[in-house]
Coordinates of C-alpha atoms in Angstrom, one line a residue:
X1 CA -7.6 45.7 71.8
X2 CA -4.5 46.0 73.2
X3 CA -2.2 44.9 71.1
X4 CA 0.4 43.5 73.8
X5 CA -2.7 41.5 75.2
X6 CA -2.4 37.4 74.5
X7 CA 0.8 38.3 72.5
X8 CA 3.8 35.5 73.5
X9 CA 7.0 36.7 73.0
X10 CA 8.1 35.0 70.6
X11 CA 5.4 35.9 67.7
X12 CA 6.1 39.2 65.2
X13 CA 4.2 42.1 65.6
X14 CA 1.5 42.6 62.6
X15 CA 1.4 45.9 61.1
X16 CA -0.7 49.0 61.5
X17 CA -3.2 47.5 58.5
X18 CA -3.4 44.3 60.2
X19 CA -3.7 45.0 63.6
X20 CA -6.4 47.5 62.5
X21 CA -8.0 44.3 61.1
X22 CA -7.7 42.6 64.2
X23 CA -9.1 45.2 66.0
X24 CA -12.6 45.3 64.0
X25 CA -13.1 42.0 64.6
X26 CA -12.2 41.7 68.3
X27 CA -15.0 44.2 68.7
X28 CA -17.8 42.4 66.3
X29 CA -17.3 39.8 68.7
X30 CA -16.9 41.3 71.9
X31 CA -20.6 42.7 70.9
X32 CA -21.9 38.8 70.0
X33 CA -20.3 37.8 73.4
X34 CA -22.4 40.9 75.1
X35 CA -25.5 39.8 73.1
X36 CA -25.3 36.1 73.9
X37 CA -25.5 36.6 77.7
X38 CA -21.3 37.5 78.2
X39 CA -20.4 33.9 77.2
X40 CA -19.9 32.0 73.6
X41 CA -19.2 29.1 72.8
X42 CA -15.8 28.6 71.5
X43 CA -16.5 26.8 68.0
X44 CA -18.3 30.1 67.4
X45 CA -15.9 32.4 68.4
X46 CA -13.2 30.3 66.2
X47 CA -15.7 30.5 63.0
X48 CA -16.0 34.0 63.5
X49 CA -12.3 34.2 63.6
X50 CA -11.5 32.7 60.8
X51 CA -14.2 33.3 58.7
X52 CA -16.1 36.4 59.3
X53 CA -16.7 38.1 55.6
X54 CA -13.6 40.4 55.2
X55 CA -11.8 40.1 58.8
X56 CA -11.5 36.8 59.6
X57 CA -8.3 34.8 58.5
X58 CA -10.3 33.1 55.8
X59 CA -12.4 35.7 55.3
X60 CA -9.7 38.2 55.3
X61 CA -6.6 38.8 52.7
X62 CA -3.6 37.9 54.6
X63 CA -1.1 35.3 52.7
X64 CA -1.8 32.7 54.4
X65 CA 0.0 29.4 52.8
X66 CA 4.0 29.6 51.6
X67 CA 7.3 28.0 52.4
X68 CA 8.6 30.5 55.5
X69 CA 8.1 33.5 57.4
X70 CA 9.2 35.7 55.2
X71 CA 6.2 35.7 52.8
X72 CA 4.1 36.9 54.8
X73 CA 2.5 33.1 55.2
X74 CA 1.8 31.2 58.5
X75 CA 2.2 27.3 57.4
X76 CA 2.6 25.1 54.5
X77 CA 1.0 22.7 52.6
X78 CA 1.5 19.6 50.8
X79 CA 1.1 20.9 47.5
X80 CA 3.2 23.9 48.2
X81 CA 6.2 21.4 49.6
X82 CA 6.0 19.5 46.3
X83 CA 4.2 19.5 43.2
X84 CA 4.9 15.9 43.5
X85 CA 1.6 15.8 45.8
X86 CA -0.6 17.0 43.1
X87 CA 1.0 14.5 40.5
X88 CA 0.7 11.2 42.8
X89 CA -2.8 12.4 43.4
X90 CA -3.9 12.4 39.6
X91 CA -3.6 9.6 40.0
X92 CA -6.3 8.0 42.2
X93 CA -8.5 10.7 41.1
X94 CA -8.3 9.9 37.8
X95 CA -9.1 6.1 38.7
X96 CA -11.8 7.1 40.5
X97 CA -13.7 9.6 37.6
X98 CA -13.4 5.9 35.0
X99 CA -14.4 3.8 37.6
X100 CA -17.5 6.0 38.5
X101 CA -17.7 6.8 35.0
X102 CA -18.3 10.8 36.0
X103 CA -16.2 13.7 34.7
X104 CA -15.9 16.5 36.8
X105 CA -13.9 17.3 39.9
X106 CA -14.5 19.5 42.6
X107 CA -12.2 21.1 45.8
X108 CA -12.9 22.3 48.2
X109 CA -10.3 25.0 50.2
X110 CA -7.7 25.3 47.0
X111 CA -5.5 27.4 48.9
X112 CA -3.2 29.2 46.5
X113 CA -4.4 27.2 43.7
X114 CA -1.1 24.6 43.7
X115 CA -3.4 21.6 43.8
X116 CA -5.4 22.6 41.7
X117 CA -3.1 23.3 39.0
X118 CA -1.0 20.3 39.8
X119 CA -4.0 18.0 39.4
X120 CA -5.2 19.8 36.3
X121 CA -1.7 19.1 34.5
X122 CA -1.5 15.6 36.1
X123 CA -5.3 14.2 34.9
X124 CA -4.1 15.7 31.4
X125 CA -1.0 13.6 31.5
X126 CA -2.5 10.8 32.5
X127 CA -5.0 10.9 29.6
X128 CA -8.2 11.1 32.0
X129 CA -11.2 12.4 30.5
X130 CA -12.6 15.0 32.7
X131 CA -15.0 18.0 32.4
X132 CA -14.9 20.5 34.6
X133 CA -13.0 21.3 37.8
X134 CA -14.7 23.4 40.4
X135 CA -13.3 25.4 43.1
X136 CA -15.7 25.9 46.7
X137 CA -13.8 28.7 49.0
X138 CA -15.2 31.7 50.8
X139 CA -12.1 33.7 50.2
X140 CA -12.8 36.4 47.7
X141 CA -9.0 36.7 48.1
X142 CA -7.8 33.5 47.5
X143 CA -9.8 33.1 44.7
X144 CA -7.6 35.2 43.1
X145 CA -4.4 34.1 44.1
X146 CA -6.3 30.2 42.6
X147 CA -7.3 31.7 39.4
X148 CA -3.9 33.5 38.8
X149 CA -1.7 30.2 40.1
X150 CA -4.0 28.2 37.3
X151 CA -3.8 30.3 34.4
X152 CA 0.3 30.6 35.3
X153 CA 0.6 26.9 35.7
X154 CA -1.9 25.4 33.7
X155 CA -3.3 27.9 30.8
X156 CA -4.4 25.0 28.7
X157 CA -7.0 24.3 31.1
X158 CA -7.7 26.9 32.6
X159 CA -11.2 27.4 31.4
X160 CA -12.1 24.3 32.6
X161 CA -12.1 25.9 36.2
X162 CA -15.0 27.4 38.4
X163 CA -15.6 28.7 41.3
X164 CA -18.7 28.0 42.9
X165 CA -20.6 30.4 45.6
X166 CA -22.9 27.6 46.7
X167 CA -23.0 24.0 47.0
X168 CA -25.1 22.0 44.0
X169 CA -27.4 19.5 45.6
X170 CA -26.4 16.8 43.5
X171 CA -22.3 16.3 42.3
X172 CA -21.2 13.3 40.1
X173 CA -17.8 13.1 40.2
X174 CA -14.6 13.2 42.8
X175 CA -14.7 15.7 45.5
X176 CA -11.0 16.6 47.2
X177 CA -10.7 18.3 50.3
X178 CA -6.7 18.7 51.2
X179 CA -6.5 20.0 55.0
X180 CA -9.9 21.6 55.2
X181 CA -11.9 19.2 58.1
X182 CA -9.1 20.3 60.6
X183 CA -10.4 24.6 59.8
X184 CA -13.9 23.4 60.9
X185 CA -14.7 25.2 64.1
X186 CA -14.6 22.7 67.4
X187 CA -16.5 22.7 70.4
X188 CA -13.9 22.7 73.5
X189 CA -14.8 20.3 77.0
X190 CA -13.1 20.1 79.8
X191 CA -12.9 17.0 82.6
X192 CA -12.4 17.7 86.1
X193 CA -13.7 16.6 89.6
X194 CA -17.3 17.8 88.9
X195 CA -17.8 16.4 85.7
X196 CA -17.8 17.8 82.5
X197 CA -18.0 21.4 81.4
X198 CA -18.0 23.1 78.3
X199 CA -15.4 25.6 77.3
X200 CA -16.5 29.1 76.1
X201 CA -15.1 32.9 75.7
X202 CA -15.5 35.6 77.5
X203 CA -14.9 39.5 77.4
X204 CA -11.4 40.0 79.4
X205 CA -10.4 43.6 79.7
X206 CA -9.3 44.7 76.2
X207 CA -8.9 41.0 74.9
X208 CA -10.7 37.4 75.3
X209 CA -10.6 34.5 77.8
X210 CA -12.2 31.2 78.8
X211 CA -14.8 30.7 81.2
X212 CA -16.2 26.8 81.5
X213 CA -19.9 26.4 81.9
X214 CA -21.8 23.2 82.9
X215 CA -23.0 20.8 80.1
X216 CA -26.6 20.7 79.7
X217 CA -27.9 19.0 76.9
X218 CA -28.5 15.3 76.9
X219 CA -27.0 14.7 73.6
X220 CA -23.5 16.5 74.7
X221 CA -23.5 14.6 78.3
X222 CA -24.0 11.1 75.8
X223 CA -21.3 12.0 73.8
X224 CA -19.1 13.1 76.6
X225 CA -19.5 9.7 78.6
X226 CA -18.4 7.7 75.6
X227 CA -15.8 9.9 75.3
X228 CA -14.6 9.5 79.3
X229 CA -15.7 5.6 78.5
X230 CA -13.2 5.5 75.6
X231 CA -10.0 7.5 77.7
X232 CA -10.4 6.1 80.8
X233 CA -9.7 9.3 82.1
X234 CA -9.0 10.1 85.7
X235 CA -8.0 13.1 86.0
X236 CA -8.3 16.8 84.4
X237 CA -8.7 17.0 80.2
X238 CA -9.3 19.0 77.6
X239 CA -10.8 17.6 74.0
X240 CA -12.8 18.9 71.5
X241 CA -15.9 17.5 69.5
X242 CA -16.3 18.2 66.0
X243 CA -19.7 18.5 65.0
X244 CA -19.2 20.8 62.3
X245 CA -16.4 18.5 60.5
X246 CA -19.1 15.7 61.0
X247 CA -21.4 18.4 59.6
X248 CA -19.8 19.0 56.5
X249 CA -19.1 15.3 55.6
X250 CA -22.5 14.2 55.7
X251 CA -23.7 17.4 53.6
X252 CA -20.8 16.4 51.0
X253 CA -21.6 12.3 51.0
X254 CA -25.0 13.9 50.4
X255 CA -24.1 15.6 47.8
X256 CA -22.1 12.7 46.3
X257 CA -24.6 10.9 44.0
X258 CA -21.9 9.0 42.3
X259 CA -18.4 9.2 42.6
X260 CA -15.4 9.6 45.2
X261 CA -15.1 11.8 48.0
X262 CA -11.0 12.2 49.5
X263 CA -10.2 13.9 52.3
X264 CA -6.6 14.7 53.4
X265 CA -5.9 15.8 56.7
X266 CA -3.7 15.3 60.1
X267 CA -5.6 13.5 62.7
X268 CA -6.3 10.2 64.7
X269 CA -9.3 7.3 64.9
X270 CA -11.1 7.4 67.8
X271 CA -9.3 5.2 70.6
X272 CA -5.7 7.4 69.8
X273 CA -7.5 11.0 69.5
X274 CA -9.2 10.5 73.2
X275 CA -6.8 8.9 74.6
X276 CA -6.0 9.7 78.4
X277 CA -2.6 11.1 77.7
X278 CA -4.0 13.3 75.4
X279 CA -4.9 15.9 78.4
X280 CA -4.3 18.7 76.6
X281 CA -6.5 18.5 73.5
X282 CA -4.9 19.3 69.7
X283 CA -6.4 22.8 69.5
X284 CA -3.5 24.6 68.1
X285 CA -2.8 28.2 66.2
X286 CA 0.2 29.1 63.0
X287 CA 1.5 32.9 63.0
X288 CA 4.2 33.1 60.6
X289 CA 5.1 29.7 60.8
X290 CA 5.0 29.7 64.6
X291 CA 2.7 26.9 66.7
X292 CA 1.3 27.7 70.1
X293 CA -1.6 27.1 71.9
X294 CA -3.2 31.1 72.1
X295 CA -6.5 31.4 70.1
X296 CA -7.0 34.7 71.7
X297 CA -3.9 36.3 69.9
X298 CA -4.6 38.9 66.9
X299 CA -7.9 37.4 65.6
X300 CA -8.2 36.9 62.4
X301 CA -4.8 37.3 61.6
X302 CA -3.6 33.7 62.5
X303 CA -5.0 30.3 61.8
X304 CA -6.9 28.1 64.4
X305 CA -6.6 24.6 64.2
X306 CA -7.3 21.0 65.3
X307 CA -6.8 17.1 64.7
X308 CA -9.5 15.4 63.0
X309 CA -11.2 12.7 65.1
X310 CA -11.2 10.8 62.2
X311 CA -14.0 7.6 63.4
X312 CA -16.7 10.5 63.9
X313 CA -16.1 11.3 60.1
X314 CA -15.8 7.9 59.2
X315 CA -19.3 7.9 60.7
X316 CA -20.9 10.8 59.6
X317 CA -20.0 9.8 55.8
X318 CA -21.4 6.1 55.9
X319 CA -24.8 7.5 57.7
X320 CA -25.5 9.0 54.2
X321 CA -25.4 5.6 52.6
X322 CA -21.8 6.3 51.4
X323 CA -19.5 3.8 51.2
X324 CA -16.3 3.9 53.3
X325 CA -13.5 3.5 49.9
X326 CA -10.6 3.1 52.7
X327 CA -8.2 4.8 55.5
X328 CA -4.7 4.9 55.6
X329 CA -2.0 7.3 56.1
X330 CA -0.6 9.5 53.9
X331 CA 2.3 8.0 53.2
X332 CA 0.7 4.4 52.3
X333 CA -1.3 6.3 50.2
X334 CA 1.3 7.8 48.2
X335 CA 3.5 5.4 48.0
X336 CA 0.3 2.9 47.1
X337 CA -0.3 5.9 44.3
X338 CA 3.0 5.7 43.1
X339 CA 4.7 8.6 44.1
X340 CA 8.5 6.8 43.9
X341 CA 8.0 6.4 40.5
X342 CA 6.4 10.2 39.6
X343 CA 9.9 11.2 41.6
X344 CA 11.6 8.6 38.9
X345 CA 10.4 11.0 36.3
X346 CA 13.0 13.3 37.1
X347 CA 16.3 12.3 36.2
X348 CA 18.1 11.6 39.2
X349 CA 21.8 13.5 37.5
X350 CA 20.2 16.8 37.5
X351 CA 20.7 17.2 41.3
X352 CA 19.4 21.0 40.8
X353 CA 15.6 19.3 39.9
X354 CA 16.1 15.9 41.4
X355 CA 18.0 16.2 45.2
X356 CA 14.9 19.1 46.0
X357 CA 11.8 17.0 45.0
X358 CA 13.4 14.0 46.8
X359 CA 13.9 16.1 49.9
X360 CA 10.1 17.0 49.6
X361 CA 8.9 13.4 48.8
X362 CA 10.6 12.6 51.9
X363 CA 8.7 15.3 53.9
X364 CA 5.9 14.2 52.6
X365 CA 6.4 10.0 53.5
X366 CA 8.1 10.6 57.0
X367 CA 6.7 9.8 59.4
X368 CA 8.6 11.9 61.3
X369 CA 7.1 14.8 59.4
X370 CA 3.6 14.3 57.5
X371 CA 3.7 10.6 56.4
X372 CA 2.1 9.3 59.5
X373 CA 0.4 12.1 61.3
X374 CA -1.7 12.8 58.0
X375 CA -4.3 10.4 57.0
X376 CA -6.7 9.9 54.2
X377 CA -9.9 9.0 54.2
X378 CA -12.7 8.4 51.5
X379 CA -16.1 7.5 50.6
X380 CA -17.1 6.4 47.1
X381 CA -21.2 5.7 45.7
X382 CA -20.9 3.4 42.8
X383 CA -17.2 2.4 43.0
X384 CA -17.0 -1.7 43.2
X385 CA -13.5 -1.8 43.4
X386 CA -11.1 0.0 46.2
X387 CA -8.7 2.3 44.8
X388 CA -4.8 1.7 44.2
X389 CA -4.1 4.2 46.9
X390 CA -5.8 1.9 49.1
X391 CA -4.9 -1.2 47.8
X392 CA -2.5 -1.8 51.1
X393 CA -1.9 -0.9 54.0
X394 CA -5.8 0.1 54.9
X395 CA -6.5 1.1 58.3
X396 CA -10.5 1.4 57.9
X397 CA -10.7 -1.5 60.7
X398 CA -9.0 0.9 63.1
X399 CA -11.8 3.1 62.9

């Protein structure tokens, strides 16, 4: 692939080893393009971007998560900005386990292992009886990085932690997924004069392109005209669908025999993600801490993203018989957690400890930076009681 090709100007040049990465992948899926009739689907060329075993970006051993261009990362996290996160998040999770009565706790996505640790400490601290915590990510990679972060930051529990290569058909307990429904491939549509189309990839010279092909199947064209019945649109657009987020929900509400389920993402309900004005979709990629809008730049070697349409997981969880626990945004929810008064912990004349994690709560409640954009959602099976963290300030009726 050439390695100029899909490149804007303003992105860093990967090295040899990575590019050489790149490369390997480019061409597994130029062949699945050539095998599926010269045309694929995007959500399928974004999961083989960034998960193909050992070239994709999940799938691969790049850095990933950190605070800045330098580390080699692409974006950060909440519980990289502030262990702060992790500690206001004990919290609801810890409610949860009693009021389910379960024990165990399970991730999904841990990252570099930061949450993780920081709930590990934080249920300790809190008192909250808890058995095991288990780890579900297809990074052999990361794996590593989690178990290393753990048994730096919290070697007393350490051996409570496992990592699981498949998902158990039955999990009592509280399942947390921080910023892993907006990884889940999307399918791409685009609006025009003639109706809907679909958005797929094609072979392009040395690189990738799209090509849009008519929608066929009746359950897309249903979906679609809610979708134009809900925007009101009238002129060209560009959304995704997210049927493998919905996916994934109902397999973990499935799953969920008793218990919590929390998921922390950014994303809109339904009326604000399809909204007319929203012409452009939310598909978006992170290289070194750089957004813009290329999927087609070194594959595998930068992360592909979208907003979570947050009422078709809503959905997909309560089809299971799950109950919807609540909605908010992130900042009700840590505020409603208590995050002020995890910050009060710290004592406010040590400006070298206190001035940092107050700048990072800040990040974190803004909603000029995540406090509004990032919501969380839940689902609980034997829980009669709502949460703290959703005790106000609940947005389910917006759903």
């Amino acid at each position: 692939m050439n390695p100029k090709a899909h490149q804007p100007d303003s992105l860093p040049a990967p090295g040899p080893g990575a590019l050489a990465q790149s490369e390997a992948l480019a061409e597994q899926i130029r062949m699945e393009i050539a095998a599926a009739g010269d045309w694929l689907p995007f959500d399928r060329y974004m999961e083989r971007a960034l998960y193909a075993p050992g070239l994709g970006y999940y799938g691969g051993g790049s850095v990933k998560f950190g605070r800045r261009p330098e580390d080699g990362s692409d974006f950060v996290t909440a519980p990289e900005l502030s262990p702060l996160f992790a500690a206001t998040l004990a919290r609801p999770v810890a409610q949860a386990l009693a009021a389910s009565g379960t024990r165990d706790v399970m991730e999904f996505g841990a990252g570099t292992g930061k949450l993780a640790a920081g709930l590990l400490n934080g249920l300790q601290a809190l008192g909250a009886s808890f058995d095991t915590y288990s780890i579900v990510d297809l990074s052999g990679e990361l794996r590593e990085r989690q178990r290393a972060t753990i048994v730096a930051d919290a070697p007393e529990l350490a051996a409570r932690v496992r990592w699981l290569d498949a998902l158990p058909e039955r999990f009592e307990g509280v399942v947390i997924g921080n910023e892993v429904l907006d990884a889940m491939p999307v399918r791409l549509f685009v609006h025009g004069e003639s109706g809907w189309k679909e958005r797929g990839v094609i072979v392009d010279g040395d690189g990738f392109a799209f090509d849009d092909r008519p929608v066929a199947a009746k359950q897309d064209t249903e979906l679609l005209a809610s979708i134009e019945a809900e925007g009101e649109l009238d002129g060209d657009y560009l959304t995704e669908t997210h049927d493998a987020a919905r996916a994934f929900t109902r397999t973990v509400c499935t799953m969920l025999t008793r218990g919590a389920a929390l998921f922390i993402d950014y994303g809109f309900p339904r009326h604000e993600y399809y909204h007319a004005q929203r012409a452009q979709g939310t598909l978006m990629c992170h290289y070194r801490h750089r957004a813009h809008g290329d999927p087609f730049v070194y594959p595998g070697l930068q992360d592909i993203t979208a907003h979570v349409e947050f009422s078709g997981i809503a959905e997909a969880g309560v089809e299971t018989g799950a109950d919807l626990l609540g909605y908010t945004s992130q900042a009700r929810f840590l505020l409603n957690a208590g995050i002020t008064e995890v910050l009060g912990e710290i004592d406010p004349t040590d400006t070298t400890r206190f001035l940092p994690a107050a700048n990072a709560v800040q990040k974190l409640l803004s909603e000029a930076e995540m406090g509004e954009l990032f919501k969380v959602i839940a689902f609980s099976r034997g829980i009669e009681e709502t949460l703290d963290a959703f005790a106000s300030g609940d947005r389910s009726h917006t759903l």
